[in-house]
PDB file of C-alpha atoms in Angstrom:
ATOM      1  CA  MET A   1     -69.172   0.434  69.159  1.00  0.00           C
ATOM      2  CA  ILE A   2     -65.538  -1.297  68.616  1.00  0.00           C
ATOM      3  CA  ALA A   3     -63.524  -0.106  65.432  1.00  0.00           C
ATOM      4  CA  THR A   4     -62.714  -3.135  63.011  1.00  0.00           C
ATOM      5  CA  PRO A   5     -58.932  -3.237  63.173  1.00  0.00           C
ATOM      6  CA  ASP A   6     -57.022  -2.237  60.017  1.00  0.00           C
ATOM      7  CA  ARG A   7     -55.518  -4.835  57.833  1.00  0.00           C
ATOM      8  CA  THR A   8     -53.055  -2.459  56.103  1.00  0.00           C
ATOM      9  CA  PRO A   9     -49.590  -3.799  56.365  1.00  0.00           C
ATOM     10  CA  LEU A  10     -46.932  -1.657  58.444  1.00  0.00           C
ATOM     11  CA  PRO A  11     -44.781  -0.019  56.168  1.00  0.00           C
ATOM     12  CA  ARG A  12     -40.770  -0.434  56.178  1.00  0.00           C
ATOM     13  CA  ASN A  13     -40.338   3.424  57.768  1.00  0.00           C
ATOM     14  CA  PHE A  14     -42.620   2.445  60.805  1.00  0.00           C
ATOM     15  CA  PHE A  15     -39.564   0.088  61.646  1.00  0.00           C
ATOM     16  CA  ASP A  16     -36.964   2.456  60.698  1.00  0.00           C
ATOM     17  CA  ARG A  17     -37.110   4.424  63.832  1.00  0.00           C
ATOM     18  CA  PRO A  18     -35.587   4.291  67.101  1.00  0.00           C
ATOM     19  CA  VAL A  19     -36.501   1.308  69.025  1.00  0.00           C
ATOM     20  CA  LEU A  20     -37.757   2.963  72.237  1.00  0.00           C
ATOM     21  CA  GLU A  21     -40.508   4.676  69.738  1.00  0.00           C
ATOM     22  CA  VAL A  22     -41.203   1.639  67.542  1.00  0.00           C
ATOM     23  CA  ALA A  23     -41.679  -0.639  70.654  1.00  0.00           C
ATOM     24  CA  PRO A  24     -44.762   1.138  72.403  1.00  0.00           C
ATOM     25  CA  ASP A  25     -46.280   1.811  68.842  1.00  0.00           C
ATOM     26  CA  LEU A  26     -46.648  -2.027  68.284  1.00  0.00           C
ATOM     27  CA  LEU A  27     -48.948  -2.533  71.164  1.00  0.00           C
ATOM     28  CA  GLY A  28     -52.364  -3.300  69.399  1.00  0.00           C
ATOM     29  CA  ARG A  29     -50.863  -4.214  66.001  1.00  0.00           C
ATOM     30  CA  ILE A  30     -51.831  -7.383  64.122  1.00  0.00           C
ATOM     31  CA  LEU A  31     -49.292 -10.213  63.574  1.00  0.00           C
ATOM     32  CA  VAL A  32     -49.885 -12.468  61.140  1.00  0.00           C
ATOM     33  CA  ARG A  33     -48.566 -16.209  60.373  1.00  0.00           C
ATOM     34  CA  SER A  34     -49.540 -17.733  57.591  1.00  0.00           C
ATOM     35  CA  THR A  35     -49.517 -21.667  57.609  1.00  0.00           C
ATOM     36  CA  PRO A  36     -50.095 -24.384  55.378  1.00  0.00           C
ATOM     37  CA  ASP A  37     -53.155 -25.154  57.899  1.00  0.00           C
ATOM     38  CA  GLY A  38     -54.538 -21.961  57.785  1.00  0.00           C
ATOM     39  CA  PRO A  39     -53.451 -18.220  59.371  1.00  0.00           C
ATOM     40  CA  ILE A  40     -53.369 -17.080  62.921  1.00  0.00           C
ATOM     41  CA  ALA A  41     -53.743 -13.816  63.788  1.00  0.00           C
ATOM     42  CA  LEU A  42     -52.194 -12.442  67.158  1.00  0.00           C
ATOM     43  CA  ARG A  43     -52.978  -8.861  68.553  1.00  0.00           C
ATOM     44  CA  LEU A  44     -49.562  -7.714  70.289  1.00  0.00           C
ATOM     45  CA  THR A  45     -49.984  -6.591  73.812  1.00  0.00           C
ATOM     46  CA  GLU A  46     -46.599  -6.701  75.536  1.00  0.00           C
ATOM     47  CA  VAL A  47     -43.072  -6.013  74.024  1.00  0.00           C
ATOM     48  CA  GLU A  48     -39.736  -5.575  75.163  1.00  0.00           C
ATOM     49  CA  ALA A  49     -37.010  -3.120  73.755  1.00  0.00           C
ATOM     50  CA  TYR A  50     -33.518  -3.881  73.099  1.00  0.00           C
ATOM     51  CA  ASP A  51     -31.245  -1.161  71.949  1.00  0.00           C
ATOM     52  CA  GLY A  52     -28.215  -3.164  70.651  1.00  0.00           C
ATOM     53  CA  GLN A  53     -24.728  -1.745  71.415  1.00  0.00           C
ATOM     54  CA  ASN A  54     -25.973   0.891  73.488  1.00  0.00           C
ATOM     55  CA  ASP A  55     -27.927  -1.880  75.660  1.00  0.00           C
ATOM     56  CA  PRO A  56     -25.848  -4.257  78.026  1.00  0.00           C
ATOM     57  CA  GLY A  57     -29.197  -6.653  77.919  1.00  0.00           C
ATOM     58  CA  SER A  58     -29.209  -7.051  73.901  1.00  0.00           C
ATOM     59  CA  HIS A  59     -27.430  -9.999  71.812  1.00  0.00           C
ATOM     60  CA  ALA A  60     -25.812  -7.413  69.940  1.00  0.00           C
ATOM     61  CA  TYR A  61     -24.491  -5.598  73.026  1.00  0.00           C
ATOM     62  CA  ARG A  62     -20.767  -7.312  72.194  1.00  0.00           C
ATOM     63  CA  GLY A  63     -21.293  -6.698  68.132  1.00  0.00           C
ATOM     64  CA  ARG A  64     -21.867  -8.787  65.466  1.00  0.00           C
ATOM     65  CA  THR A  65     -22.047 -12.592  65.391  1.00  0.00           C
ATOM     66  CA  ALA A  66     -23.754 -15.215  63.411  1.00  0.00           C
ATOM     67  CA  ARG A  67     -26.518 -15.621  65.833  1.00  0.00           C
ATOM     68  CA  ASN A  68     -27.633 -11.868  66.165  1.00  0.00           C
ATOM     69  CA  GLU A  69     -26.563 -11.136  62.210  1.00  0.00           C
ATOM     70  CA  VAL A  70     -30.377 -10.491  61.314  1.00  0.00           C
ATOM     71  CA  MET A  71     -30.558  -7.523  64.033  1.00  0.00           C
ATOM     72  CA  PHE A  72     -28.049  -5.819  61.845  1.00  0.00           C
ATOM     73  CA  GLY A  73     -30.028  -5.769  58.638  1.00  0.00           C
ATOM     74  CA  ALA A  74     -33.022  -3.524  57.462  1.00  0.00           C
ATOM     75  CA  PRO A  75     -35.565  -2.750  59.369  1.00  0.00           C
ATOM     76  CA  GLY A  76     -38.866  -4.920  59.190  1.00  0.00           C
ATOM     77  CA  HIS A  77     -36.919  -8.167  59.435  1.00  0.00           C
ATOM     78  CA  VAL A  78     -37.672 -11.275  61.901  1.00  0.00           C
ATOM     79  CA  TYR A  79     -35.349 -12.306  64.199  1.00  0.00           C
ATOM     80  CA  VAL A  80     -35.469 -15.642  65.626  1.00  0.00           C
ATOM     81  CA  TYR A  81     -33.489 -17.093  68.430  1.00  0.00           C
ATOM     82  CA  PHE A  82     -33.437 -20.120  70.428  1.00  0.00           C
ATOM     83  CA  THR A  83     -32.820 -19.895  74.359  1.00  0.00           C
ATOM     84  CA  TYR A  84     -32.803 -22.146  77.500  1.00  0.00           C
ATOM     85  CA  GLY A  85     -32.048 -25.313  74.686  1.00  0.00           C
ATOM     86  CA  MET A  86     -35.764 -25.505  74.054  1.00  0.00           C
ATOM     87  CA  TRP A  87     -37.798 -22.385  73.229  1.00  0.00           C
ATOM     88  CA  PHE A  88     -37.493 -19.940  70.461  1.00  0.00           C
ATOM     89  CA  CYS A  89     -38.786 -16.046  70.905  1.00  0.00           C
ATOM     90  CA  MET A  90     -39.266 -13.640  68.085  1.00  0.00           C
ATOM     91  CA  ASN A  91     -38.399 -10.276  67.437  1.00  0.00           C
ATOM     92  CA  LEU A  92     -38.733  -7.511  64.688  1.00  0.00           C
ATOM     93  CA  VAL A  93     -35.822  -5.590  63.658  1.00  0.00           C
ATOM     94  CA  CYS A  94     -35.938  -1.635  64.175  1.00  0.00           C
ATOM     95  CA  GLY A  95     -33.623   1.326  63.271  1.00  0.00           C
ATOM     96  CA  PRO A  96     -31.208   1.920  60.319  1.00  0.00           C
ATOM     97  CA  GLU A  97     -29.404  -0.876  58.689  1.00  0.00           C
ATOM     98  CA  GLY A  98     -26.390  -1.627  60.482  1.00  0.00           C
ATOM     99  CA  ARG A  99     -27.471  -0.466  63.920  1.00  0.00           C
ATOM    100  CA  ALA A 100     -28.727  -3.361  65.728  1.00  0.00           C
ATOM    101  CA  SER A 101     -31.965  -2.769  67.896  1.00  0.00           C
ATOM    102  CA  ALA A 102     -35.132  -4.935  68.260  1.00  0.00           C
ATOM    103  CA  VAL A 103     -38.360  -5.446  69.853  1.00  0.00           C
ATOM    104  CA  LEU A 104     -38.967  -8.829  71.462  1.00  0.00           C
ATOM    105  CA  LEU A 105     -42.749  -9.870  71.240  1.00  0.00           C
ATOM    106  CA  ARG A 106     -43.380 -10.739  74.595  1.00  0.00           C
ATOM    107  CA  ALA A 107     -47.290 -11.468  74.582  1.00  0.00           C
ATOM    108  CA  GLY A 108     -50.471 -11.065  72.675  1.00  0.00           C
ATOM    109  CA  GLU A 109     -54.325 -12.234  72.151  1.00  0.00           C
ATOM    110  CA  ILE A 110     -55.008 -14.710  69.322  1.00  0.00           C
ATOM    111  CA  VAL A 111     -57.712 -13.119  67.459  1.00  0.00           C
ATOM    112  CA  GLU A 112     -57.996 -15.784  64.333  1.00  0.00           C
ATOM    113  CA  GLY A 113     -56.993 -19.049  64.150  1.00  0.00           C
ATOM    114  CA  ALA A 114     -57.108 -20.230  67.741  1.00  0.00           C
ATOM    115  CA  GLU A 115     -58.219 -23.604  67.042  1.00  0.00           C
ATOM    116  CA  LEU A 116     -54.782 -24.228  65.524  1.00  0.00           C
ATOM    117  CA  ALA A 117     -52.985 -22.390  68.011  1.00  0.00           C
ATOM    118  CA  ARG A 118     -54.561 -24.773  70.600  1.00  0.00           C
ATOM    119  CA  THR A 119     -53.004 -27.632  68.768  1.00  0.00           C
ATOM    120  CA  ARG A 120     -49.688 -25.956  69.237  1.00  0.00           C
ATOM    121  CA  ARG A 121     -50.491 -25.177  72.901  1.00  0.00           C
ATOM    122  CA  ARG A 122     -51.934 -27.937  74.528  1.00  0.00           C
ATOM    123  CA  SER A 123     -50.970 -26.911  78.101  1.00  0.00           C
ATOM    124  CA  ALA A 124     -52.573 -23.602  77.935  1.00  0.00           C
ATOM    125  CA  ARG A 125     -55.618 -23.657  80.389  1.00  0.00           C
ATOM    126  CA  ASN A 126     -57.573 -21.217  78.483  1.00  0.00           C
ATOM    127  CA  ASP A 127     -57.213 -19.182  75.246  1.00  0.00           C
ATOM    128  CA  LYS A 128     -55.736 -15.769  77.339  1.00  0.00           C
ATOM    129  CA  GLU A 129     -52.806 -18.243  78.053  1.00  0.00           C
ATOM    130  CA  LEU A 130     -52.073 -19.334  74.255  1.00  0.00           C
ATOM    131  CA  ALA A 131     -49.329 -16.683  73.610  1.00  0.00           C
ATOM    132  CA  LYS A 132     -48.925 -15.327  77.428  1.00  0.00           C
ATOM    133  CA  GLY A 133     -44.896 -14.928  77.362  1.00  0.00           C
ATOM    134  CA  PRO A 134     -42.476 -14.852  74.497  1.00  0.00           C
ATOM    135  CA  ALA A 135     -41.896 -18.578  74.238  1.00  0.00           C
ATOM    136  CA  ARG A 136     -45.513 -19.546  73.996  1.00  0.00           C
ATOM    137  CA  LEU A 137     -46.321 -16.825  71.360  1.00  0.00           C
ATOM    138  CA  ALA A 138     -43.574 -18.319  69.442  1.00  0.00           C
ATOM    139  CA  THR A 139     -44.758 -21.791  70.056  1.00  0.00           C
ATOM    140  CA  ALA A 140     -48.596 -20.967  69.241  1.00  0.00           C
ATOM    141  CA  LEU A 141     -47.545 -19.172  65.841  1.00  0.00           C
ATOM    142  CA  GLY A 142     -45.289 -22.123  64.908  1.00  0.00           C
ATOM    143  CA  VAL A 143     -42.419 -19.661  64.742  1.00  0.00           C
ATOM    144  CA  ASP A 144     -38.664 -21.438  64.637  1.00  0.00           C
ATOM    145  CA  ARG A 145     -35.209 -20.539  63.423  1.00  0.00           C
ATOM    146  CA  ALA A 146     -36.412 -21.407  59.916  1.00  0.00           C
ATOM    147  CA  LEU A 147     -38.148 -17.989  59.903  1.00  0.00           C
ATOM    148  CA  ASN A 148     -35.245 -16.171  60.943  1.00  0.00           C
ATOM    149  CA  GLY A 149     -34.489 -13.416  58.575  1.00  0.00           C
ATOM    150  CA  THR A 150     -38.009 -13.222  57.395  1.00  0.00           C
ATOM    151  CA  ASP A 151     -39.258  -9.694  55.665  1.00  0.00           C
ATOM    152  CA  ALA A 152     -42.485  -8.980  57.926  1.00  0.00           C
ATOM    153  CA  CYS A 153     -42.658  -5.966  55.357  1.00  0.00           C
ATOM    154  CA  ALA A 154     -42.774  -8.027  51.982  1.00  0.00           C
ATOM    155  CA  THR A 155     -45.771  -7.861  49.875  1.00  0.00           C
ATOM    156  CA  GLY A 156     -47.518 -11.056  48.645  1.00  0.00           C
ATOM    157  CA  ASP A 157     -47.208 -14.542  50.094  1.00  0.00           C
ATOM    158  CA  THR A 158     -44.974 -14.286  53.047  1.00  0.00           C
ATOM    159  CA  PRO A 159     -45.322 -16.153  56.195  1.00  0.00           C
ATOM    160  CA  LEU A 160     -45.084 -13.369  58.887  1.00  0.00           C
ATOM    161  CA  ARG A 161     -46.368  -9.817  58.295  1.00  0.00           C
ATOM    162  CA  ILE A 162     -47.322  -6.968  60.438  1.00  0.00           C
ATOM    163  CA  LEU A 163     -50.970  -5.179  60.095  1.00  0.00           C
ATOM    164  CA  THR A 164     -51.996  -1.611  61.234  1.00  0.00           C
ATOM    165  CA  GLY A 165     -54.470  -3.211  63.484  1.00  0.00           C
ATOM    166  CA  THR A 166     -55.728  -0.793  66.406  1.00  0.00           C
ATOM    167  CA  PRO A 167     -53.068   1.252  67.993  1.00  0.00           C
ATOM    168  CA  THR A 168     -53.346   1.336  71.748  1.00  0.00           C
ATOM    169  CA  SER A 169     -53.820   4.444  73.309  1.00  0.00           C
ATOM    170  CA  SER A 170     -50.825   6.226  75.148  1.00  0.00           C
ATOM    171  CA  ASP A 171     -53.257   6.215  78.727  1.00  0.00           C
ATOM    172  CA  GLN A 172     -53.208   2.665  78.278  1.00  0.00           C
ATOM    173  CA  VAL A 173     -49.653   2.075  77.650  1.00  0.00           C
ATOM    174  CA  ARG A 174     -47.672   0.858  80.708  1.00  0.00           C
ATOM    175  CA  HIS A 175     -43.737   0.391  80.965  1.00  0.00           C
ATOM    176  CA  GLY A 176     -41.227  -1.080  83.530  1.00  0.00           C
ATOM    177  CA  PRO A 177     -38.130  -3.233  83.802  1.00  0.00           C
ATOM    178  CA  ARG A 178     -37.744  -6.041  81.258  1.00  0.00           C
ATOM    179  CA  THR A 179     -38.467  -9.711  82.315  1.00  0.00           C
ATOM    180  CA  GLY A 180     -35.450 -11.674  83.256  1.00  0.00           C
ATOM    181  CA  VAL A 181     -32.828  -8.862  82.279  1.00  0.00           C
ATOM    182  CA  SER A 182     -29.636  -9.063  84.700  1.00  0.00           C
ATOM    183  CA  GLY A 183     -26.702  -6.571  85.065  1.00  0.00           C
ATOM    184  CA  GLU A 184     -26.511  -3.283  83.999  1.00  0.00           C
ATOM    185  CA  GLY A 185     -29.317  -3.888  81.480  1.00  0.00           C
ATOM    186  CA  ALA A 186     -31.909  -4.901  84.397  1.00  0.00           C
ATOM    187  CA  VAL A 187     -32.506  -0.894  84.983  1.00  0.00           C
ATOM    188  CA  HIS A 188     -33.781   0.212  81.605  1.00  0.00           C
ATOM    189  CA  PRO A 189     -38.080   0.423  81.956  1.00  0.00           C
ATOM    190  CA  TRP A 190     -38.122  -0.782  78.266  1.00  0.00           C
ATOM    191  CA  ARG A 191     -40.978  -3.401  78.573  1.00  0.00           C
ATOM    192  CA  TYR A 192     -44.294  -1.900  77.336  1.00  0.00           C
ATOM    193  CA  TRP A 193     -47.595  -3.688  78.165  1.00  0.00           C
ATOM    194  CA  VAL A 194     -51.579  -2.743  77.453  1.00  0.00           C
ATOM    195  CA  ASP A 195     -52.902  -1.778  81.062  1.00  0.00           C
ATOM    196  CA  ASN A 196     -54.993  -4.734  82.552  1.00  0.00           C
ATOM    197  CA  ASP A 197     -54.839  -6.909  79.566  1.00  0.00           C
ATOM    198  CA  PRO A 198     -55.212 -10.696  80.701  1.00  0.00           C
ATOM    199  CA  THR A 199     -52.975 -11.781  77.889  1.00  0.00           C
ATOM    200  CA  VAL A 200     -49.999 -10.115  79.387  1.00  0.00           C
ATOM    201  CA  SER A 201     -47.283 -11.904  81.225  1.00  0.00           C
ATOM    202  CA  PRO A 202     -46.454 -11.471  84.724  1.00  0.00           C
ATOM    203  CA  TYR A 203     -43.173  -9.841  85.391  1.00  0.00           C
ATOM    204  CA  ARG A 204     -40.356 -11.832  87.052  1.00  0.00           C
ATOM    205  CA  ALA A 205     -36.860 -10.384  87.949  1.00  0.00           C
ATOM    206  CA  HIS A 206     -33.598 -12.233  86.558  1.00  0.00           C
ATOM    207  CA  VAL A 207     -32.666 -15.181  88.768  1.00  0.00           C
ATOM    208  CA  PRO A 208     -29.502 -16.317  88.563  1.00  0.00           C
ATOM    209  CA  ARG A 209     -29.256 -20.085  87.472  1.00  0.00           C
ATOM    210  CA  ARG A 210     -27.832 -22.245  90.052  1.00  0.00           C
ATOM    211  CA  ARG A 211     -24.706 -24.510  89.165  1.00  0.00           C
ATOM    212  CA  ARG A 212     -25.199 -28.157  89.705  1.00  0.00           C
ATOM    213  CA  SER A 213     -22.546 -29.551  92.274  1.00  0.00           C
TER     214      SER A 213
END
């Protein structure tokens, strides 16, 4: 018998921990996106940790900027960034305020609101691909920069919140290099995923972008 996922919201102190503790503990949690068209709920199956100024792969490695300001704020808030001129990606801020770190939400299984997610991800060949990758996840949930800074631990009417769900057992958690990270940050095995889950995205090493001649 499969246990019913716990719908209790995660408290802020869940996120007020080192990012390498929070990241694997997010697997199996439920992310709920509330929209005027209805809710979409997603079970997290893949994440990546970014450890701020200790991590060359992090947006906060060189300090505070207008872009990464949210990462230096209170834990449990949402950091959304725009990448490659076309995609949004969603992170959850961790650790104490003033010390930037965050977990990138890379993939998940849509467990509620799949019909609505399909309208946003018409290129998906099946429901397993709806949120298979960070940009696809953000697209399926309708996440953009307007949600940057959202408090995912707030009570009441909030566009994004994290529920307890069913945490993934430690023997089912795998870890390895982060996808597409270059330089010194490429060596960190800070990508975590649920073993053999079909919604997890394939690993891809960083490939330098070629300049046009």
